[in-house]
Coordinates of C-alpha atoms in Angstrom, one line a residue:
M3 CA -36.6 -6.9 -17.9
A4 CA -35.2 -6.1 -21.4
Q5 CA -31.5 -7.4 -22.1
M6 CA -28.9 -4.9 -22.5
G7 CA -27.8 -4.7 -25.8
F8 CA -24.3 -3.6 -27.6
F9 CA -25.6 -0.1 -28.1
D10 CA -27.2 0.5 -24.5
L11 CA -23.7 -0.6 -23.2
S12 CA -21.8 1.8 -25.2
E13 CA -24.0 4.1 -24.0
R14 CA -23.7 3.7 -20.4
Y15 CA -19.6 3.8 -21.0
A16 CA -19.9 7.0 -22.7
S17 CA -22.1 8.6 -19.8
L18 CA -19.4 7.1 -17.7
D19 CA -16.3 9.1 -19.4
A20 CA -18.8 12.0 -19.2
K21 CA -18.5 11.9 -15.7
K22 CA -14.9 11.3 -15.6
D23 CA -14.7 7.7 -14.7
P24 CA -11.2 7.7 -12.5
L25 CA -10.4 4.0 -13.6
V26 CA -10.2 5.2 -17.2
E27 CA -7.3 7.5 -16.3
L28 CA -5.7 5.1 -14.0
D29 CA -5.9 2.1 -16.8
A30 CA -4.1 4.5 -19.0
V31 CA -1.4 5.5 -16.9
V32 CA 0.0 2.2 -16.3
P33 CA 1.6 -0.2 -18.2
W34 CA 0.0 -3.3 -17.2
E35 CA 1.3 -5.8 -19.7
D36 CA 4.8 -5.0 -18.2
F37 CA 3.9 -6.4 -15.4
R38 CA 3.0 -9.6 -17.1
P39 CA 6.4 -11.7 -17.0
A40 CA 6.6 -11.2 -13.1
L41 CA 3.3 -12.3 -12.7
E42 CA 3.1 -14.9 -14.7
Q43 CA 6.1 -16.8 -13.0
V44 CA 4.1 -16.8 -9.7
W45 CA 0.6 -17.4 -10.8
R46 CA 1.4 -20.0 -13.3
K47 CA 3.3 -23.1 -13.7
P48 CA 5.7 -23.3 -16.6
E49 CA 4.3 -25.6 -19.3
A50 CA 6.6 -28.2 -18.7
E51 CA 5.6 -28.7 -15.2
R52 CA 2.1 -29.1 -15.9
K53 CA 0.8 -32.4 -15.5
S54 CA -2.0 -31.8 -17.9
R55 CA -3.7 -29.4 -20.2
A56 CA -7.2 -30.6 -19.0
G57 CA -9.3 -28.5 -16.5
R58 CA -10.4 -24.9 -16.5
R59 CA -7.7 -22.4 -17.9
P60 CA -6.4 -20.4 -15.3
M61 CA -7.4 -16.6 -15.0
D62 CA -5.3 -14.3 -16.9
A63 CA -2.5 -12.9 -14.6
V64 CA -2.8 -9.3 -15.6
L65 CA -6.7 -9.6 -15.0
M66 CA -6.1 -10.9 -11.4
F67 CA -3.5 -8.1 -10.8
K68 CA -5.9 -5.4 -11.6
T69 CA -8.5 -7.2 -9.8
L70 CA -6.3 -6.8 -6.7
V71 CA -5.3 -3.2 -7.8
L72 CA -9.3 -2.5 -7.5
A73 CA -9.3 -3.8 -4.0
A74 CA -6.6 -1.9 -2.8
L75 CA -8.1 1.1 -4.7
Y76 CA -11.5 0.9 -2.7
N77 CA -10.1 -1.0 0.3
L78 CA -12.7 -3.9 -0.6
S79 CA -12.6 -7.3 0.9
D80 CA -12.6 -10.6 -1.5
D81 CA -16.2 -11.2 -1.1
Q82 CA -16.7 -7.4 -1.9
I83 CA -14.5 -7.2 -5.1
E84 CA -16.0 -10.2 -6.5
Y85 CA -19.9 -8.4 -5.9
Q86 CA -18.7 -5.0 -7.1
V87 CA -16.8 -6.6 -10.5
R88 CA -20.3 -8.4 -11.2
D89 CA -22.5 -5.3 -10.4
R90 CA -20.4 -2.1 -11.7
L91 CA -20.0 -1.6 -15.2
S92 CA -16.7 1.0 -14.4
F93 CA -14.9 -2.1 -12.9
M94 CA -15.8 -4.6 -15.9
R95 CA -14.5 -2.1 -18.3
F96 CA -11.2 -1.7 -16.3
L97 CA -11.1 -5.5 -16.3
D98 CA -12.0 -5.4 -20.0
L99 CA -14.6 -7.8 -19.1
G100 CA -17.7 -8.1 -21.2
L101 CA -21.3 -8.9 -19.4
E102 CA -20.6 -12.7 -20.4
G103 CA -16.9 -12.4 -18.9
R104 CA -15.6 -14.7 -16.4
V105 CA -15.2 -12.9 -13.0
P106 CA -13.0 -14.1 -10.6
D107 CA -14.8 -15.5 -7.0
A108 CA -13.7 -14.3 -3.8
K109 CA -11.7 -17.7 -3.3
T110 CA -9.6 -17.1 -6.4
V111 CA -9.1 -13.2 -5.7
W112 CA -7.6 -14.7 -2.1
L113 CA -5.5 -17.6 -3.9
Y114 CA -4.1 -14.9 -6.2
R115 CA -3.2 -12.7 -3.2
E116 CA -1.9 -15.3 -1.4
A117 CA 0.7 -16.5 -4.3
L118 CA 1.9 -13.0 -4.3
V119 CA 2.3 -12.9 -0.3
Q120 CA 4.3 -16.1 -0.3
A121 CA 6.6 -15.1 -3.3
G122 CA 7.0 -11.6 -1.6
M123 CA 6.1 -10.4 -5.2
V124 CA 4.3 -7.2 -3.9
E125 CA 7.7 -5.4 -3.3
A126 CA 9.2 -6.3 -6.4
L127 CA 5.9 -4.8 -8.0
F128 CA 6.2 -1.8 -6.2
R129 CA 10.1 -1.1 -7.4
Q130 CA 9.1 -2.0 -11.0
F131 CA 6.6 0.8 -11.1
D132 CA 9.0 2.8 -9.4
G133 CA 10.9 2.2 -12.1
H134 CA 8.4 3.3 -14.5
L135 CA 8.0 6.5 -12.7
A136 CA 11.6 7.5 -13.4
R137 CA 11.4 6.4 -16.8
Q138 CA 8.5 8.9 -17.2
G139 CA 10.6 11.5 -15.7
Y140 CA 8.7 11.7 -12.2
I141 CA 12.3 10.9 -10.2
A142 CA 12.9 11.6 -6.7
R143 CA 13.2 15.4 -6.4
G144 CA 13.2 18.3 -3.9
G145 CA 14.3 15.6 -0.7
Q146 CA 12.8 13.0 1.3
I147 CA 9.9 13.2 3.9
L148 CA 9.9 10.6 6.5
D149 CA 6.8 9.5 8.5
A150 CA 4.6 6.5 9.7
S151 CA 1.4 5.8 9.7
I152 CA -0.7 3.0 12.1
V153 CA -2.4 0.5 10.0
R154 CA -5.3 -1.1 12.1
V155 CA -6.4 -4.7 12.4
P156 CA -9.0 -6.5 14.1
V157 CA -8.2 -6.9 17.8
S158 CA -7.4 -10.2 19.5
R159 CA -9.0 -10.6 22.7
N160 CA -6.7 -12.7 24.5
T161 CA -6.0 -13.3 28.1
R162 CA -2.7 -12.1 29.8
D163 CA -1.1 -15.1 29.6
E164 CA -1.4 -15.4 26.2
N165 CA -0.4 -12.0 25.4
A166 CA 2.7 -12.8 27.9
A167 CA 3.5 -15.8 25.6
I168 CA 2.9 -13.9 22.1
K169 CA 5.4 -11.2 23.3
Q170 CA 7.8 -13.9 24.1
G171 CA 7.6 -15.3 20.2
E172 CA 5.5 -18.5 21.6
S173 CA 2.3 -20.0 20.9
P174 CA -0.1 -20.2 24.1
E175 CA -0.1 -23.8 25.5
D176 CA -3.9 -24.5 24.8
W177 CA -3.8 -22.9 21.0
A178 CA -2.4 -26.1 19.5
D179 CA -5.3 -28.1 20.3
K180 CA -7.3 -25.4 18.9
P181 CA -6.2 -24.9 15.2
A182 CA -9.3 -23.2 14.1
K183 CA -8.6 -20.4 17.2
R184 CA -5.1 -20.2 16.4
S185 CA -5.6 -19.2 12.8
Q186 CA -7.9 -16.5 13.6
K187 CA -5.5 -15.0 16.1
D188 CA -2.8 -12.2 14.8
T189 CA 0.3 -12.8 17.0
D190 CA 2.2 -10.6 15.0
A191 CA 0.5 -7.1 15.4
R192 CA 1.2 -5.3 18.7
W193 CA -0.3 -2.4 20.6
T194 CA 0.7 1.0 20.8
K195 CA -0.5 4.4 21.7
K196 CA -0.8 7.4 19.7
H197 CA -2.2 10.8 21.4
G198 CA -3.4 8.7 24.6
K199 CA -5.0 6.1 22.3
S200 CA -4.6 2.5 21.9
H201 CA -4.2 1.1 18.6
F202 CA -3.6 -2.7 17.5
G203 CA -2.1 -3.5 14.2
Y204 CA 1.0 -2.5 11.8
K205 CA 2.8 0.5 10.8
N206 CA 3.2 1.7 7.5
H207 CA 6.6 3.6 7.0
V208 CA 7.2 5.8 4.0
N209 CA 9.7 7.7 2.6
V210 CA 7.9 10.5 -0.1
D211 CA 9.7 12.6 -2.2
R212 CA 9.1 16.4 -1.5
K213 CA 8.5 17.4 -5.2
H214 CA 5.7 14.8 -6.4
K215 CA 4.5 13.6 -3.5
L216 CA 5.3 9.8 -4.6
I217 CA 6.0 7.0 -2.2
R218 CA 9.5 6.0 -3.1
R219 CA 10.5 3.5 -0.2
Y220 CA 8.3 2.0 2.4
H221 CA 8.6 -0.3 5.4
V222 CA 6.1 -2.3 7.1
S223 CA 6.4 -3.6 10.6
D224 CA 4.2 -4.1 14.2
A225 CA 2.7 -1.0 15.4
A226 CA 5.2 -0.8 18.5
L227 CA 8.1 -0.3 16.3
H228 CA 9.6 3.0 17.3
D229 CA 9.4 5.5 13.7
S230 CA 13.1 6.2 14.0
K231 CA 14.0 2.1 13.8
A232 CA 12.9 2.0 10.3
V233 CA 14.8 4.9 9.0
D234 CA 17.6 2.5 7.4
Q235 CA 15.1 0.8 5.1
L236 CA 13.6 4.3 3.7
L237 CA 16.6 6.4 3.1
M238 CA 17.8 6.6 -0.3
Q239 CA 20.6 8.1 -2.0
G240 CA 18.7 8.7 -5.5
N241 CA 17.0 12.2 -4.5
T242 CA 18.1 14.8 -6.4
A243 CA 18.2 17.0 -3.1
A244 CA 19.9 16.2 0.1
G245 CA 17.4 17.4 2.7
V246 CA 15.7 14.9 5.1
W247 CA 12.4 16.1 6.8
A248 CA 10.7 14.3 9.9
D249 CA 9.0 15.0 13.0
A250 CA 10.1 15.2 16.2
A251 CA 9.9 11.4 16.7
Y252 CA 12.8 11.0 14.7
R253 CA 15.1 13.4 16.5
S254 CA 18.5 12.1 18.0
E255 CA 22.0 12.5 18.0
E256 CA 22.3 9.0 16.1
M257 CA 20.1 9.9 13.6
E258 CA 22.0 13.3 13.1
R259 CA 25.1 11.5 12.6
K260 CA 23.7 8.8 10.3
L261 CA 22.2 11.6 8.1
L262 CA 25.5 13.4 8.0
A263 CA 27.4 10.0 7.4
R264 CA 25.2 9.6 4.1
G265 CA 26.0 13.3 3.0
L266 CA 22.0 14.3 4.0
K267 CA 20.9 17.2 5.4
S268 CA 18.6 17.3 8.5
H269 CA 15.4 19.5 8.8
I270 CA 14.0 17.1 11.6
H271 CA 12.0 19.0 13.9
R272 CA 13.6 19.9 17.5
K273 CA 11.8 18.9 20.4
G274 CA 11.9 20.0 24.1
R275 CA 12.8 18.3 27.2
R276 CA 11.6 18.4 30.5
G277 CA 13.1 21.4 32.0
K278 CA 14.0 22.8 28.8
P279 CA 11.1 23.8 26.6
L280 CA 12.0 24.7 22.8
G281 CA 12.6 28.6 22.5
A282 CA 10.7 31.0 20.1
Q283 CA 13.5 30.4 17.6
A284 CA 13.4 26.9 17.7
K285 CA 9.4 26.9 17.7
G286 CA 9.5 29.0 14.5
S287 CA 12.2 26.6 12.8
N288 CA 9.6 23.8 13.3
R289 CA 6.8 25.8 11.8
T290 CA 9.0 26.5 8.7
K291 CA 9.6 22.5 8.5
S292 CA 6.3 21.7 8.8
T293 CA 5.2 23.4 5.6
V294 CA 7.1 20.7 3.5
R295 CA 6.5 18.1 6.2
S296 CA 3.0 18.1 6.0
R297 CA 3.1 17.0 2.5
V298 CA 3.4 13.3 3.8
E299 CA 0.4 13.6 5.6
H300 CA -1.4 14.3 2.1
V301 CA -0.4 10.8 1.2
F302 CA -1.8 9.2 4.6
G303 CA -4.9 11.2 3.9
A304 CA -5.3 10.0 0.6
Q305 CA -5.2 6.6 1.5
S306 CA -7.7 7.2 4.7
N307 CA -9.9 9.2 2.8
D308 CA -10.1 8.8 -1.0
M309 CA -8.9 5.0 -0.9
G310 CA -11.3 3.6 1.3
G311 CA -9.5 3.6 4.6
T312 CA -6.5 1.6 5.7
L313 CA -8.3 -1.1 7.8
V314 CA -6.3 -4.2 7.0
C315 CA -8.5 -7.8 7.9
T316 CA -5.6 -10.3 7.2
I317 CA -3.6 -12.5 9.8
G318 CA 0.1 -12.5 10.1
L319 CA 3.1 -9.8 8.9
L320 CA 3.6 -11.4 5.5
R321 CA -0.4 -10.7 4.6
A322 CA -0.2 -7.4 6.2
K323 CA 3.0 -6.7 4.2
A324 CA 1.2 -7.7 1.0
K325 CA -2.0 -5.8 1.5
I326 CA 0.0 -2.5 2.9
G327 CA 2.2 -2.8 0.0
M328 CA -0.6 -3.0 -2.6
K329 CA -2.1 0.1 -1.0
N330 CA 1.2 2.4 -1.4
L331 CA 1.9 0.9 -4.9
V332 CA -1.7 1.7 -6.0
Y333 CA -1.7 5.1 -4.5
N334 CA 1.4 5.9 -6.5
M335 CA -0.5 4.8 -9.8
R336 CA -3.1 7.0 -8.7
R337 CA -0.8 9.6 -8.1
L338 CA 0.9 9.2 -11.5
G339 CA -2.3 10.0 -13.0
Q340 CA -3.0 13.3 -11.0
L341 CA 0.9 14.6 -11.9
R342 CA -0.1 13.8 -15.7
R343 CA -3.2 15.9 -15.6
L344 CA -1.4 19.1 -13.5
N345 CA 1.8 18.8 -15.7
P346 CA 2.3 16.4 -18.6
N347 CA 5.6 17.4 -18.9
P348 CA 7.7 16.6 -15.9
A349 CA 11.1 18.4 -15.3

């Protein structure tokens, strides 16, 4: 097989450009170097703390962050992202790697993500990029839309006694002698029912602005938490409009008082009660509200369909928060590229 030369590689990249490689747009709209100071605080020891300069130089902090972005964008496991970076020219170019470049292996990817997890850094990176969006003119406009989506994780098959202990915040007795078994059990995830079907995992609670369909706030919980219980972590004061849209699960007298106290206007769906079904006027009002509220479904649809799905294969709430937080961050990065194409001069 003939070896690929410089001009062959350039021709391949040119053909990718002709097909509108989406990673080129993503690479252009994100200020990657702005993240470097925060990333290097987590990923590299200060020079004064390093015992020796010997050994292999660590992978570049921004390159590793971009690798995690690719993993979130296509919902790839650590082994899959290593393989895809080695195999795909578009991934190599996104990471600014040549054919001879050093590719991060699966273990390195896991270690770097774990460093973010333990430092709680993903939330900080999300807020940092939200600041970039505001500086680019994409401030939160038009009101707030609240909703939550179930994020599945692999099911843990436990006995009734084991589940009872887990719900009490305890570890089952026989797990202490089986560390390998314990390490594979997610004791933070919970079961919930939606539309008559049972789901095991977590919830991604989001606040999306009506104008730009960008995620402005998010909160990750176990799947059993009621949607309305995450509202305090989602509501914000910086939106240019006072309206708040949400489905009927968020409707309560307490919620109405809470919004009123914050100077916000409720557009939450009304719900019927046993023996008191909604009238025609209330149903019509709900349909009108749905034309706005449905915009948040576009966000979850993009994550499920365009970004490889939302299944999380990690253990524990901390790691799930990092995985889901990266998914939300990368959605906003991708959405910024779309907004730039639709309207280069936001107002």
